[in-house]
């Protein structure tokens, strides 16, 4: 393994909160108006979104609020588990995430729970697996996933090893108002221990992939950890599978190198260059907590999550002989529907959020479940997205086929009657404008979009217009930002342009007076 060492020390290794915020301001990760609010009243409204609660460190995400949320979660635990089961606590590589985790552990111990804290920053899929494997009362994970450095977050993972469903998070949120934010009365070290979740997770992971097949392929792989929790995991797995690995950014930097821990094109420039320069078979990355994947083919193309889902669904059926349902969110490509039809598989559509996919995985045999934002899981795995597994399955697909990744992508798209073209518009609208748009499309839905007839309207999550030519448009307001997200899928780039222009024009005219 060849490790790329940083040219200098991490921007922040032994810094104070003040200097962290100062650095965040200087590199443009946070606005001055946000810094000025840091000393404002700690009266933040705490909401659990699709994957927990997130906030700005020192403004919203404070030690007081962590104690409050921890007690709200503990109140739920009292109703669901007995105290002979431990509560796990984990964290990612963010600034103060380990200290927030320790604070939470002390509160839980103060309430009589036995607490097991990870011995280092840990991927979300790893702590999720541990929550089930250790017969726990669930896990608290401190992470803001792919969000910028000034953010932290907390999510509760029940013992079934997947995202908490709405009835659980609704209960937790309802408990917050009555929860105290006072410090724990003692450190209760007799009730808090540390553990290493890595060995058992890797042992399980190796049952899901064909290690010997990958070894025989002798793949050349470039890996960008993006300063995330996957360092020491994904690179180790690649080495175990006989790959020639070159790794980047495999150290903790709480500013993520001045970027974001999001495995998308703008963050993967170094990885793309390395793949092309050294003629590697593929490039791999994960987001901050390693539950999302990033894939670069041998030509330097960053594959979309939709493409990876299609590729792996085909691989699991064609090469591994597996079967089961395919589950996707309303915003994910319908090429999966076409592939399911080819192989006689059931397709399920869910609302946005992996918790809904995970719920379906607990109900029935799911071959693969995933979402366009970059998360997936497969048959036999936990009902939680796993970027480490996703990356290794792509390597496995190459090993099985003995073909370049770009060729496998072409074949998968062709077999699913593609290509189809996806686009997302993020329209900045205030709440009144968002409401006006939703009211109009709900009460008076269009009969056509850019000259293409609308054959069906879905309201599973937002408003989805199914078009007569097989395309679709989804309007979905953000619950946390002043945005209306408009997703679309068409069978030509020309149609995509026309649909996008049509939607922008219609929505702009619906602005309230």
Tab-separated table of C-alpha atoms in Angstrom:
chain	number	residue	atom	x	y	z
A	1	UNK	CA	0.000	0.000	0.000
A	2	UNK	CA	1.320	3.436	-0.930
A	3	UNK	CA	0.118	6.207	1.342
A	4	UNK	CA	0.076	9.823	0.217
A	5	UNK	CA	1.341	11.854	3.160
A	6	UNK	CA	0.001	15.380	3.740
A	7	UNK	CA	2.348	18.189	2.739
A	8	UNK	CA	1.824	19.819	6.131
A	9	UNK	CA	0.155	19.106	9.417
A	10	UNK	CA	-3.629	19.167	9.630
A	11	UNK	CA	-5.034	22.662	9.748
A	12	UNK	CA	-6.502	21.882	13.126
A	13	UNK	CA	-5.369	19.187	15.518
A	14	UNK	CA	-5.044	20.867	18.907
A	15	UNK	CA	-7.189	23.922	18.427
A	16	UNK	CA	-9.784	25.653	20.503
A	17	UNK	CA	-13.400	26.118	19.477
A	18	UNK	CA	-12.732	29.778	18.771
A	19	UNK	CA	-9.864	29.081	16.389
A	20	UNK	CA	-11.897	26.358	14.646
A	21	UNK	CA	-14.658	28.819	13.931
A	22	UNK	CA	-12.112	31.408	12.840
A	23	UNK	CA	-10.567	28.966	10.391
A	24	UNK	CA	-13.999	27.936	9.108
A	25	UNK	CA	-14.728	31.603	8.464
A	26	UNK	CA	-11.449	32.148	6.642
A	27	UNK	CA	-11.857	29.191	4.278
A	28	UNK	CA	-15.440	30.130	3.532
A	29	UNK	CA	-17.135	27.153	5.179
A	30	UNK	CA	-19.233	29.415	7.379
A	31	UNK	CA	-20.548	32.951	6.993
A	32	UNK	CA	-19.666	35.847	9.308
A	33	UNK	CA	-23.314	36.282	10.194
A	34	UNK	CA	-23.301	32.728	11.542
A	35	UNK	CA	-20.192	33.366	13.625
A	36	UNK	CA	-21.818	36.485	15.089
A	37	UNK	CA	-24.795	34.381	16.158
A	38	UNK	CA	-22.615	31.910	18.072
A	39	UNK	CA	-23.053	33.781	21.334
A	40	UNK	CA	-26.799	34.214	20.855
A	41	UNK	CA	-29.437	32.577	23.032
A	42	UNK	CA	-29.323	28.787	23.139
A	43	UNK	CA	-33.008	28.448	22.256
A	44	UNK	CA	-32.564	26.428	19.075
A	45	UNK	CA	-35.564	24.424	17.982
A	46	UNK	CA	-34.321	20.853	17.707
A	47	UNK	CA	-35.829	18.930	14.812
A	48	UNK	CA	-35.052	15.419	13.615
A	49	UNK	CA	-34.918	15.337	9.808
A	50	UNK	CA	-34.585	12.378	7.458
A	51	UNK	CA	-31.470	11.260	9.332
A	52	UNK	CA	-31.305	12.785	12.805
A	53	UNK	CA	-30.674	16.310	14.101
A	54	UNK	CA	-27.903	18.531	12.730
A	55	UNK	CA	-26.805	22.033	13.639
A	56	UNK	CA	-23.942	24.512	13.639
A	57	UNK	CA	-21.354	23.705	16.278
A	58	UNK	CA	-21.399	26.249	19.131
A	59	UNK	CA	-24.542	27.960	17.883
A	60	UNK	CA	-27.116	25.168	17.665
A	61	UNK	CA	-25.073	22.076	18.366
A	62	UNK	CA	-23.907	22.797	21.912
A	63	UNK	CA	-23.005	20.593	24.873
A	64	UNK	CA	-26.210	21.740	26.589
A	65	UNK	CA	-28.331	20.689	23.635
A	66	UNK	CA	-26.463	17.390	23.370
A	67	UNK	CA	-27.337	16.657	26.997
A	68	UNK	CA	-30.954	17.602	26.343
A	69	UNK	CA	-31.265	15.402	23.247
A	70	UNK	CA	-29.478	12.528	24.978
A	71	UNK	CA	-31.999	12.641	27.843
A	72	UNK	CA	-34.855	12.749	25.304
A	73	UNK	CA	-33.440	9.628	23.634
A	74	UNK	CA	-32.979	7.994	27.040
A	75	UNK	CA	-36.645	8.623	27.845
A	76	UNK	CA	-37.534	6.676	24.701
A	77	UNK	CA	-35.090	3.898	25.640
A	78	UNK	CA	-36.872	3.490	28.975
A	79	UNK	CA	-40.014	2.492	27.067
A	80	UNK	CA	-38.349	0.140	24.594
A	81	UNK	CA	-35.458	-1.649	26.340
A	82	UNK	CA	-34.299	-2.952	29.695
A	83	UNK	CA	-31.125	-1.643	31.267
A	84	UNK	CA	-29.316	-4.955	31.028
A	85	UNK	CA	-28.690	-4.020	27.384
A	86	UNK	CA	-25.873	-1.547	26.695
A	87	UNK	CA	-26.214	1.711	24.789
A	88	UNK	CA	-23.491	2.293	22.185
A	89	UNK	CA	-22.035	5.733	21.478
A	90	UNK	CA	-20.023	6.599	18.378
A	91	UNK	CA	-18.749	9.625	16.474
A	92	UNK	CA	-17.144	10.738	13.208
A	93	UNK	CA	-14.045	12.888	12.573
A	94	UNK	CA	-15.663	16.290	13.143
A	95	UNK	CA	-14.480	18.967	15.545
A	96	UNK	CA	-15.514	18.062	19.121
A	97	UNK	CA	-17.504	15.021	17.959
A	98	UNK	CA	-15.561	12.803	20.372
A	99	UNK	CA	-16.199	15.236	23.235
A	100	UNK	CA	-19.905	15.427	22.416
A	101	UNK	CA	-19.973	11.629	22.453
A	102	UNK	CA	-18.289	11.499	25.863
A	103	UNK	CA	-20.763	14.042	27.246
A	104	UNK	CA	-23.647	11.932	25.962
A	105	UNK	CA	-22.139	8.781	27.480
A	106	UNK	CA	-21.885	10.460	30.888
A	107	UNK	CA	-25.542	11.515	30.751
A	108	UNK	CA	-26.629	7.985	29.836
A	109	UNK	CA	-24.518	6.493	32.640
A	110	UNK	CA	-25.999	9.052	35.019
A	111	UNK	CA	-29.417	7.641	34.106
A	112	UNK	CA	-28.350	4.098	34.929
A	113	UNK	CA	-27.420	2.790	31.469
A	114	UNK	CA	-24.307	0.776	30.713
A	115	UNK	CA	-22.508	2.607	27.904
A	116	UNK	CA	-19.987	1.351	25.351
A	117	UNK	CA	-18.072	4.056	23.483
A	118	UNK	CA	-16.074	3.352	20.316
A	119	UNK	CA	-12.294	3.539	20.691
A	120	UNK	CA	-11.902	5.872	17.675
A	121	UNK	CA	-14.088	7.649	15.134
A	122	UNK	CA	-16.296	5.058	13.479
A	123	UNK	CA	-18.348	4.627	10.280
A	124	UNK	CA	-22.119	4.757	10.691
A	125	UNK	CA	-22.645	1.296	9.102
A	126	UNK	CA	-20.128	-0.159	11.548
A	127	UNK	CA	-21.834	1.175	14.673
A	128	UNK	CA	-25.199	0.191	13.178
A	129	UNK	CA	-23.972	-3.390	12.727
A	130	UNK	CA	-22.636	-3.341	16.292
A	131	UNK	CA	-25.996	-2.165	17.630
A	132	UNK	CA	-27.514	-5.424	16.405
A	133	UNK	CA	-24.540	-7.730	16.918
A	134	UNK	CA	-24.101	-6.695	20.566
A	135	UNK	CA	-27.815	-7.000	21.412
A	136	UNK	CA	-27.786	-3.373	22.483
A	137	UNK	CA	-30.468	-0.826	23.281
A	138	UNK	CA	-29.347	0.971	20.140
A	139	UNK	CA	-26.601	3.465	19.347
A	140	UNK	CA	-26.126	7.221	19.363
A	141	UNK	CA	-24.026	8.368	16.409
A	142	UNK	CA	-22.482	11.845	16.392
A	143	UNK	CA	-22.112	12.834	12.739
A	144	UNK	CA	-23.209	15.406	10.199
A	145	UNK	CA	-22.465	12.974	7.373
A	146	UNK	CA	-21.464	14.900	4.223
A	147	UNK	CA	-22.276	18.388	5.585
A	148	UNK	CA	-19.608	21.141	5.866
A	149	UNK	CA	-17.142	21.242	8.744
A	150	UNK	CA	-19.022	23.701	11.020
A	151	UNK	CA	-21.887	21.205	11.434
A	152	UNK	CA	-22.317	18.273	13.769
A	153	UNK	CA	-25.291	16.005	14.319
A	154	UNK	CA	-26.711	13.147	16.313
A	155	UNK	CA	-28.879	10.263	15.268
A	156	UNK	CA	-30.297	7.337	17.145
A	157	UNK	CA	-29.918	3.868	15.588
A	158	UNK	CA	-32.215	1.208	17.103
A	159	UNK	CA	-31.102	-2.363	17.760
A	160	UNK	CA	-32.340	-3.510	14.350
A	161	UNK	CA	-29.293	-1.682	12.860
A	162	UNK	CA	-31.109	0.773	10.613
A	163	UNK	CA	-32.283	4.390	10.762
A	164	UNK	CA	-34.915	5.192	13.363
A	165	UNK	CA	-38.393	5.296	11.841
A	166	UNK	CA	-40.666	8.354	12.226
A	167	UNK	CA	-42.636	6.987	15.184
A	168	UNK	CA	-39.370	6.653	17.118
A	169	UNK	CA	-37.968	10.066	16.184
A	170	UNK	CA	-41.360	11.691	16.799
A	171	UNK	CA	-41.313	10.268	20.331
A	172	UNK	CA	-37.775	11.532	20.891
A	173	UNK	CA	-38.658	15.022	19.642
A	174	UNK	CA	-41.729	15.076	21.882
A	175	UNK	CA	-39.457	14.248	24.834
A	176	UNK	CA	-37.074	17.150	24.182
A	177	UNK	CA	-39.224	19.922	25.669
A	178	UNK	CA	-39.220	18.262	29.083
A	179	UNK	CA	-35.586	17.168	29.021
A	180	UNK	CA	-32.927	18.831	31.162
A	181	UNK	CA	-29.707	20.189	29.701
A	182	UNK	CA	-27.888	20.088	33.040
A	183	UNK	CA	-24.472	18.377	33.255
A	184	UNK	CA	-24.303	14.810	34.506
A	185	UNK	CA	-23.835	14.551	38.259
A	186	UNK	CA	-20.814	12.288	38.034
A	187	UNK	CA	-18.566	10.659	35.464
A	188	UNK	CA	-19.764	7.112	36.265
A	189	UNK	CA	-16.632	5.549	34.782
A	190	UNK	CA	-17.701	2.193	36.161
A	191	UNK	CA	-20.599	2.236	33.697
A	192	UNK	CA	-18.664	3.528	30.650
A	193	UNK	CA	-16.235	1.383	28.664
A	194	UNK	CA	-14.608	1.567	25.244
A	195	UNK	CA	-14.690	-1.098	22.534
A	196	UNK	CA	-13.367	-1.752	19.044
A	197	UNK	CA	-16.217	-2.540	16.603
A	198	UNK	CA	-13.902	-3.102	13.636
A	199	UNK	CA	-13.027	-6.830	13.855
A	200	UNK	CA	-16.613	-8.097	14.028
A	201	UNK	CA	-17.799	-5.744	11.280
A	202	UNK	CA	-15.013	-6.823	8.919
A	203	UNK	CA	-15.650	-10.475	9.698
A	204	UNK	CA	-19.272	-9.939	8.651
A	205	UNK	CA	-18.367	-7.827	5.600
A	206	UNK	CA	-16.194	-10.635	4.227
A	207	UNK	CA	-19.244	-12.912	4.156
A	208	UNK	CA	-20.952	-10.487	1.758
A	209	UNK	CA	-18.198	-10.122	-0.836
A	210	UNK	CA	-16.184	-12.672	-2.814
A	211	UNK	CA	-12.719	-12.008	-1.405
A	212	UNK	CA	-10.961	-14.661	-3.489
A	213	UNK	CA	-12.551	-13.447	-6.719
A	214	UNK	CA	-11.362	-9.901	-6.047
A	215	UNK	CA	-7.881	-11.166	-5.132
A	216	UNK	CA	-7.612	-12.996	-8.422
A	217	UNK	CA	-8.363	-9.786	-10.355
A	218	UNK	CA	-5.348	-7.935	-8.868
A	219	UNK	CA	-7.073	-4.577	-9.191
A	220	UNK	CA	-5.259	-1.261	-9.078
A	221	UNK	CA	-7.346	1.043	-6.869
A	222	UNK	CA	-7.067	4.679	-5.806
A	223	UNK	CA	-8.819	5.522	-2.534
A	224	UNK	CA	-9.681	8.985	-1.218
A	225	UNK	CA	-10.792	8.828	2.406
A	226	UNK	CA	-11.791	12.518	2.344
A	227	UNK	CA	-10.567	12.633	5.981
A	228	UNK	CA	-13.482	10.385	6.904
A	229	UNK	CA	-14.176	7.461	9.197
A	230	UNK	CA	-13.605	4.959	6.365
A	231	UNK	CA	-9.823	5.361	6.680
A	232	UNK	CA	-8.399	2.227	8.240
A	233	UNK	CA	-11.479	0.342	7.078
A	234	UNK	CA	-11.858	0.564	3.298
A	235	UNK	CA	-8.126	0.709	2.599
A	236	UNK	CA	-7.615	-2.286	4.879
A	237	UNK	CA	-10.353	-4.256	3.134
A	238	UNK	CA	-8.860	-3.464	-0.279
A	239	UNK	CA	-5.450	-4.686	0.885
A	240	UNK	CA	-7.017	-7.833	2.361
A	241	UNK	CA	-8.577	-8.448	-1.051
A	242	UNK	CA	-5.205	-8.233	-2.800
A	243	UNK	CA	-5.655	-4.829	-4.422
A	244	UNK	CA	-2.786	-2.479	-5.246
A	245	UNK	CA	-3.971	0.524	-3.225
A	246	UNK	CA	-2.887	4.149	-3.155
A	247	UNK	CA	-4.637	6.201	-0.479
A	248	UNK	CA	-5.257	9.907	-0.005
A	249	UNK	CA	-6.312	12.043	2.973
A	250	UNK	CA	-6.230	9.197	5.491
A	251	UNK	CA	-5.882	11.359	8.585
A	252	UNK	CA	-8.253	13.371	10.697
A	253	UNK	CA	-8.716	16.968	9.587
A	254	UNK	CA	-11.784	18.559	11.148
A	255	UNK	CA	-11.914	21.096	8.287
A	256	UNK	CA	-11.883	18.341	5.645
A	257	UNK	CA	-9.077	20.034	3.756
A	258	UNK	CA	-11.196	23.146	3.295
A	259	UNK	CA	-13.851	21.215	1.353
A	260	UNK	CA	-16.703	18.900	2.238
A	261	UNK	CA	-16.640	15.168	2.985
A	262	UNK	CA	-19.023	14.524	0.087
A	263	UNK	CA	-17.933	12.012	-2.587
A	264	UNK	CA	-19.044	14.059	-5.595
A	265	UNK	CA	-17.145	15.445	-8.560
A	266	UNK	CA	-15.963	18.738	-7.100
A	267	UNK	CA	-14.500	16.956	-4.054
A	268	UNK	CA	-12.888	14.115	-6.037
A	269	UNK	CA	-10.584	16.042	-8.376
A	270	UNK	CA	-7.426	14.499	-6.894
A	271	UNK	CA	-8.917	11.025	-7.075
A	272	UNK	CA	-9.911	11.440	-10.725
A	273	UNK	CA	-6.443	12.719	-11.637
A	274	UNK	CA	-4.781	9.812	-9.813
A	275	UNK	CA	-6.947	7.218	-11.564
A	276	UNK	CA	-6.188	8.629	-15.004
A	277	UNK	CA	-2.493	9.259	-14.357
A	278	UNK	CA	-1.770	5.740	-13.138
A	279	UNK	CA	-4.299	3.870	-15.347
A	280	UNK	CA	-6.081	2.482	-12.290
A	281	UNK	CA	-9.065	0.142	-12.540
A	282	UNK	CA	-11.207	2.380	-10.355
A	283	UNK	CA	-11.245	5.078	-7.707
A	284	UNK	CA	-13.192	4.808	-4.452
A	285	UNK	CA	-14.316	7.259	-1.772
A	286	UNK	CA	-16.882	7.642	0.992
A	287	UNK	CA	-18.574	10.558	2.711
A	288	UNK	CA	-17.717	11.732	6.234
A	289	UNK	CA	-19.310	8.841	8.133
A	290	UNK	CA	-18.822	6.280	5.336
A	291	UNK	CA	-22.473	5.487	4.720
A	292	UNK	CA	-22.376	6.957	1.184
A	293	UNK	CA	-20.169	5.879	-1.692
A	294	UNK	CA	-18.152	7.580	-4.405
A	295	UNK	CA	-17.005	5.710	-7.528
A	296	UNK	CA	-14.662	6.771	-10.344
A	297	UNK	CA	-14.270	4.541	-13.423
A	298	UNK	CA	-10.991	3.852	-15.220
A	299	UNK	CA	-11.579	6.789	-17.582
A	300	UNK	CA	-11.940	9.259	-14.711
A	301	UNK	CA	-15.730	9.537	-14.836
A	302	UNK	CA	-17.430	10.035	-11.465
A	303	UNK	CA	-20.398	7.658	-11.556
A	304	UNK	CA	-23.759	8.870	-10.327
A	305	UNK	CA	-25.420	6.928	-7.502
A	306	UNK	CA	-28.226	6.039	-9.938
A	307	UNK	CA	-25.663	4.406	-12.237
A	308	UNK	CA	-24.000	2.503	-9.384
A	309	UNK	CA	-27.343	1.184	-8.144
A	310	UNK	CA	-28.174	-0.100	-11.619
A	311	UNK	CA	-24.731	-1.628	-12.076
A	312	UNK	CA	-24.849	-3.457	-8.744
A	313	UNK	CA	-28.453	-4.641	-9.085
A	314	UNK	CA	-27.450	-6.306	-12.354
A	315	UNK	CA	-24.254	-7.713	-10.823
A	316	UNK	CA	-26.063	-9.293	-7.875
A	317	UNK	CA	-28.509	-11.092	-10.161
A	318	UNK	CA	-26.304	-11.895	-13.147
A	319	UNK	CA	-23.039	-12.798	-11.463
A	320	UNK	CA	-23.997	-13.853	-7.935
A	321	UNK	CA	-27.340	-15.497	-8.683
A	322	UNK	CA	-29.213	-13.587	-5.981
A	323	UNK	CA	-32.842	-12.565	-6.083
A	324	UNK	CA	-35.251	-10.348	-4.181
A	325	UNK	CA	-37.031	-7.031	-4.527
A	326	UNK	CA	-35.465	-3.777	-5.671
A	327	UNK	CA	-36.337	-0.787	-3.491
A	328	UNK	CA	-35.758	2.818	-4.505
A	329	UNK	CA	-36.948	6.240	-3.366
A	330	UNK	CA	-39.292	8.449	-5.409
A	331	UNK	CA	-36.279	10.511	-6.553
A	332	UNK	CA	-34.241	7.548	-7.839
A	333	UNK	CA	-33.926	6.352	-11.454
A	334	UNK	CA	-36.612	4.244	-13.101
A	335	UNK	CA	-33.912	2.316	-14.926
A	336	UNK	CA	-34.123	0.104	-11.844
A	337	UNK	CA	-37.775	-0.541	-12.696
A	338	UNK	CA	-36.786	-1.576	-16.216
A	339	UNK	CA	-34.083	-3.912	-14.909
A	340	UNK	CA	-36.497	-5.412	-12.372
A	341	UNK	CA	-38.962	-6.135	-15.175
A	342	UNK	CA	-36.212	-7.855	-17.210
A	343	UNK	CA	-35.385	-10.188	-14.334
A	344	UNK	CA	-38.914	-10.629	-12.990
A	345	UNK	CA	-38.207	-8.822	-9.737
A	346	UNK	CA	-40.614	-6.766	-7.642
A	347	UNK	CA	-39.957	-3.024	-7.481
A	348	UNK	CA	-40.933	-0.881	-4.493
A	349	UNK	CA	-40.963	2.923	-4.397
A	350	UNK	CA	-40.572	4.704	-1.047
A	351	UNK	CA	-40.467	8.236	0.290
A	352	UNK	CA	-37.061	9.949	0.416
A	353	UNK	CA	-34.904	8.785	3.326
A	354	UNK	CA	-33.088	5.506	3.844
A	355	UNK	CA	-35.242	4.804	6.894
A	356	UNK	CA	-38.061	3.890	4.500
A	357	UNK	CA	-35.818	1.594	2.481
A	358	UNK	CA	-34.549	0.045	5.701
A	359	UNK	CA	-38.112	-0.511	6.863
A	360	UNK	CA	-38.883	-2.416	3.641
A	361	UNK	CA	-35.703	-4.464	4.109
A	362	UNK	CA	-36.976	-5.584	7.494
A	363	UNK	CA	-40.302	-6.622	5.994
A	364	UNK	CA	-39.249	-8.603	2.923
A	365	UNK	CA	-36.266	-10.003	1.021
A	366	UNK	CA	-34.632	-7.039	-0.726
A	367	UNK	CA	-31.936	-7.677	-3.318
A	368	UNK	CA	-30.796	-4.056	-3.254
A	369	UNK	CA	-32.215	-0.849	-1.869
A	370	UNK	CA	-30.879	2.589	-2.583
A	371	UNK	CA	-31.328	6.269	-3.220
A	372	UNK	CA	-30.020	8.835	-5.682
A	373	UNK	CA	-28.166	10.653	-2.897
A	374	UNK	CA	-25.616	7.853	-2.652
A	375	UNK	CA	-26.700	5.200	-0.167
A	376	UNK	CA	-27.405	1.494	-0.629
A	377	UNK	CA	-27.638	-1.842	1.117
A	378	UNK	CA	-28.141	-5.379	-0.136
A	379	UNK	CA	-29.669	-8.739	0.698
A	380	UNK	CA	-28.171	-10.214	3.870
A	381	UNK	CA	-26.792	-6.902	5.117
A	382	UNK	CA	-28.120	-4.547	7.787
A	383	UNK	CA	-30.979	-2.196	6.800
A	384	UNK	CA	-28.601	0.785	6.741
A	385	UNK	CA	-26.651	2.348	3.902
A	386	UNK	CA	-23.012	1.306	3.746
A	387	UNK	CA	-20.459	3.096	1.563
A	388	UNK	CA	-17.692	0.614	2.374
A	389	UNK	CA	-19.752	-2.328	1.155
A	390	UNK	CA	-20.965	-0.423	-1.920
A	391	UNK	CA	-17.397	0.409	-2.947
A	392	UNK	CA	-16.270	-3.203	-2.537
A	393	UNK	CA	-19.227	-4.522	-4.531
A	394	UNK	CA	-18.146	-2.391	-7.491
A	395	UNK	CA	-14.659	-3.870	-7.227
A	396	UNK	CA	-16.274	-7.307	-7.039
A	397	UNK	CA	-18.328	-6.643	-10.194
A	398	UNK	CA	-15.160	-5.794	-12.127
A	399	UNK	CA	-13.492	-8.931	-10.793
A	400	UNK	CA	-16.396	-11.150	-11.873
A	401	UNK	CA	-16.704	-9.690	-15.369
A	402	UNK	CA	-13.057	-9.046	-16.184
A	403	UNK	CA	-14.091	-5.912	-18.055
A	404	UNK	CA	-13.401	-2.202	-17.541
A	405	UNK	CA	-15.905	-0.464	-15.262
A	406	UNK	CA	-17.000	1.927	-18.020
A	407	UNK	CA	-17.956	-1.050	-20.196
A	408	UNK	CA	-19.958	-2.645	-17.365
A	409	UNK	CA	-21.850	0.630	-16.958
A	410	UNK	CA	-22.678	0.744	-20.679
A	411	UNK	CA	-23.929	-2.848	-20.621
A	412	UNK	CA	-26.102	-2.279	-17.555
A	413	UNK	CA	-27.683	0.848	-19.037
A	414	UNK	CA	-28.362	-0.900	-22.333
A	415	UNK	CA	-29.936	-3.903	-20.606
A	416	UNK	CA	-32.256	-1.541	-18.692
A	417	UNK	CA	-33.373	0.154	-21.939
A	418	UNK	CA	-31.430	3.297	-21.182
A	419	UNK	CA	-29.990	5.750	-21.141
A	420	UNK	CA	-32.242	8.006	-19.104
A	421	UNK	CA	-31.078	11.465	-18.051
A	422	UNK	CA	-31.449	12.859	-14.534
A	423	UNK	CA	-31.314	16.413	-13.281
A	424	UNK	CA	-32.122	18.220	-10.043
A	425	UNK	CA	-33.006	21.877	-9.698
A	426	UNK	CA	-32.580	23.538	-6.301
A	427	UNK	CA	-34.881	26.562	-6.498
A	428	UNK	CA	-34.483	29.083	-3.680
A	429	UNK	CA	-38.033	29.884	-2.544
A	430	UNK	CA	-39.356	31.254	0.718
A	431	UNK	CA	-41.998	29.333	2.671
A	432	UNK	CA	-44.925	31.286	1.177
A	433	UNK	CA	-43.702	30.606	-2.360
A	434	UNK	CA	-43.145	26.897	-1.616
A	435	UNK	CA	-46.667	26.659	-0.224
A	436	UNK	CA	-48.119	28.401	-3.289
A	437	UNK	CA	-46.330	25.978	-5.617
A	438	UNK	CA	-47.480	22.891	-3.730
A	439	UNK	CA	-51.062	24.184	-3.513
A	440	UNK	CA	-51.175	24.850	-7.247
A	441	UNK	CA	-49.749	21.474	-8.279
A	442	UNK	CA	-52.000	19.683	-5.776
A	443	UNK	CA	-55.282	21.406	-6.634
A	444	UNK	CA	-54.658	22.007	-10.329
A	445	UNK	CA	-52.050	19.516	-11.515
A	446	UNK	CA	-50.846	20.013	-15.085
A	447	UNK	CA	-52.027	17.686	-17.825
A	448	UNK	CA	-48.734	18.069	-19.649
A	449	UNK	CA	-45.146	19.163	-18.978
A	450	UNK	CA	-43.265	20.797	-21.871
A	451	UNK	CA	-45.670	19.167	-24.313
A	452	UNK	CA	-45.408	15.692	-22.725
A	453	UNK	CA	-48.639	14.289	-21.305
A	454	UNK	CA	-48.986	13.559	-17.577
A	455	UNK	CA	-50.459	10.077	-17.078
A	456	UNK	CA	-50.361	9.778	-13.284
A	457	UNK	CA	-49.732	11.842	-10.163
A	458	UNK	CA	-48.052	10.419	-7.064
A	459	UNK	CA	-48.091	11.981	-3.594
A	460	UNK	CA	-45.925	9.525	-1.657
A	461	UNK	CA	-43.382	12.273	-0.938
A	462	UNK	CA	-43.930	15.677	-2.517
A	463	UNK	CA	-45.695	15.622	-5.884
A	464	UNK	CA	-44.480	13.258	-8.610
A	465	UNK	CA	-45.740	13.643	-12.173
A	466	UNK	CA	-45.378	10.446	-14.213
A	467	UNK	CA	-45.110	11.326	-17.909
A	468	UNK	CA	-46.529	9.380	-20.840
A	469	UNK	CA	-43.108	8.850	-22.424
A	470	UNK	CA	-41.785	7.121	-19.294
A	471	UNK	CA	-40.163	10.217	-17.792
A	472	UNK	CA	-41.128	11.882	-14.517
A	473	UNK	CA	-40.860	15.093	-12.517
A	474	UNK	CA	-40.810	15.303	-8.713
A	475	UNK	CA	-41.418	18.448	-6.675
A	476	UNK	CA	-40.229	18.101	-3.111
A	477	UNK	CA	-39.772	21.022	-0.698
A	478	UNK	CA	-36.802	20.953	1.653
A	479	UNK	CA	-37.851	20.690	5.278
A	480	UNK	CA	-34.773	22.496	6.562
A	481	UNK	CA	-33.832	25.009	3.848
A	482	UNK	CA	-35.687	27.619	1.732
A	483	UNK	CA	-35.522	25.328	-1.279
A	484	UNK	CA	-37.890	23.596	-3.653
A	485	UNK	CA	-36.126	20.597	-5.132
A	486	UNK	CA	-37.287	19.589	-8.602
A	487	UNK	CA	-36.046	16.178	-9.754
A	488	UNK	CA	-36.581	14.929	-13.295
A	489	UNK	CA	-35.766	11.981	-15.512
A	490	UNK	CA	-36.138	12.077	-19.301
A	491	UNK	CA	-35.140	9.904	-22.253
A	492	UNK	CA	-33.163	12.667	-23.997
A	493	UNK	CA	-31.068	15.665	-23.030
A	494	UNK	CA	-33.230	17.838	-25.280
A	495	UNK	CA	-36.332	16.889	-23.299
A	496	UNK	CA	-34.448	17.448	-20.063
A	497	UNK	CA	-33.652	21.024	-21.055
A	498	UNK	CA	-37.255	21.688	-22.079
A	499	UNK	CA	-38.712	20.158	-18.911
A	500	UNK	CA	-36.298	22.088	-16.689
A	501	UNK	CA	-37.081	25.395	-18.420
A	502	UNK	CA	-40.818	24.696	-18.235
A	503	UNK	CA	-40.728	23.898	-14.511
A	504	UNK	CA	-38.641	26.952	-13.641
A	505	UNK	CA	-40.966	29.233	-15.593
A	506	UNK	CA	-44.162	27.791	-14.104
A	507	UNK	CA	-42.818	27.876	-10.550
A	508	UNK	CA	-41.583	31.464	-10.875
A	509	UNK	CA	-45.079	32.562	-11.982
A	510	UNK	CA	-46.624	30.954	-8.898
A	511	UNK	CA	-44.899	33.369	-6.541
A	512	UNK	CA	-47.494	34.708	-4.057
A	513	UNK	CA	-48.443	38.376	-4.304
